CSV table of C-alpha atoms in Angstrom, one decimal:
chain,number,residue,atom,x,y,z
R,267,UNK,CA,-29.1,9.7,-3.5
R,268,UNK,CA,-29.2,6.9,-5.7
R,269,UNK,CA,-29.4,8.9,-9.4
R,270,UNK,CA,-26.2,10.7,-7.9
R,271,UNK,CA,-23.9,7.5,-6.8
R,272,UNK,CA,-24.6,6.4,-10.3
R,273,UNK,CA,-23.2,8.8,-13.1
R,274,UNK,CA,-20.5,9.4,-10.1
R,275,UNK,CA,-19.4,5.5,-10.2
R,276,UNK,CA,-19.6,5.7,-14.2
R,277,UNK,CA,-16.7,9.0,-14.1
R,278,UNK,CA,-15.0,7.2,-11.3
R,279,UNK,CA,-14.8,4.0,-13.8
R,280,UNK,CA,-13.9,6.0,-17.1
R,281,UNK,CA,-11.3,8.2,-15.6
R,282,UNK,CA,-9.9,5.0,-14.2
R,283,UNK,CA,-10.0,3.2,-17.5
R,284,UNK,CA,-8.7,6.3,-19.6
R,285,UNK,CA,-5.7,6.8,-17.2
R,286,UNK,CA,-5.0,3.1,-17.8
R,287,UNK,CA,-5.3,3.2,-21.4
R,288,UNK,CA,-3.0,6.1,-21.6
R,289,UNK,CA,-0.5,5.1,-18.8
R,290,UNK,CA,-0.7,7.5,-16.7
R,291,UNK,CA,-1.4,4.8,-13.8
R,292,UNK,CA,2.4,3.6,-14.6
R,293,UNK,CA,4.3,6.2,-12.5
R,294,UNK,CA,2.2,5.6,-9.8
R,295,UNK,CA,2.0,1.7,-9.6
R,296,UNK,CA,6.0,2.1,-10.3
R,297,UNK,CA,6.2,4.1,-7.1
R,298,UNK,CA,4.1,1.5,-5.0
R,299,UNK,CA,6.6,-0.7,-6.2
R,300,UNK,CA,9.7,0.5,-5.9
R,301,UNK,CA,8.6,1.7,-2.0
R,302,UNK,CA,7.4,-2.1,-1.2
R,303,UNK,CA,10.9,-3.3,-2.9
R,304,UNK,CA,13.2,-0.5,-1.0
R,305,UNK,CA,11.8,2.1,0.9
R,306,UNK,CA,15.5,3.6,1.3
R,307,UNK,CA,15.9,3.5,-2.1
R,308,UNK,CA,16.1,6.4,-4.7
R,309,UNK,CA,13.0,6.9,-6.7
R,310,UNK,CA,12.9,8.4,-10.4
R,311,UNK,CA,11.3,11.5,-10.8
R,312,UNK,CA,8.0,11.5,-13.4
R,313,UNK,CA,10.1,13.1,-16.1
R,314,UNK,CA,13.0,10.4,-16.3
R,315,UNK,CA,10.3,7.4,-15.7
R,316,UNK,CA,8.6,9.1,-18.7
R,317,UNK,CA,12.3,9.2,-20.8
R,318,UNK,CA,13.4,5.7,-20.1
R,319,UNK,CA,10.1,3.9,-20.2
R,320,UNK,CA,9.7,5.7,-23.9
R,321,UNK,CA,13.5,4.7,-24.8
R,322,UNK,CA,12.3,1.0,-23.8
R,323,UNK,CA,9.5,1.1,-25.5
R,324,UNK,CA,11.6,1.9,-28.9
R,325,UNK,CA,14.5,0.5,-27.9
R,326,UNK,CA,13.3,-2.5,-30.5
R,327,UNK,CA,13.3,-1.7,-34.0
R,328,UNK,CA,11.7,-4.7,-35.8
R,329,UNK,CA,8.6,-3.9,-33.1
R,330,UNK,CA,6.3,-1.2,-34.6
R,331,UNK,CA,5.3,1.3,-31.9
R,332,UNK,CA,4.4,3.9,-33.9
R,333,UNK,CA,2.2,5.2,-36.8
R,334,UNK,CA,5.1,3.6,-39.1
């Protein structure tokens, strides 16, 4: 039971630190958010999250973001 709770806690840990790495944990956490701030209030979808947080993310030009 042990040599299984192992290698399972290692995945659990690396998919956790991939999805951070990547950002895929930012709609989510966004969500918690914006439900603890307003629970009445309107929510973006995962596509426009995705748009504007890319648009703020380049919205600076002297700030190198890409491979550039």
């Amino acid at each position: 039971m042990r040599l299984i709770a192992a290698p399972r806690r290692a995945a659990a840990w690396l998919r956790w630190y991939v999805t951070e790495l990547t950002g895929e944990n930012a709609y989510r956490r966004y969500r918690e958010r914006a439900h603890d701030e307003d629970p009445s209030a309107p929510v973006l979808d995962r596509r426009e999250f995705e748009r504007r947080r890319q648009d703020h993310k380049y919205a600076d030009p002297t700030s190198h973001h890409g491979c550039c």
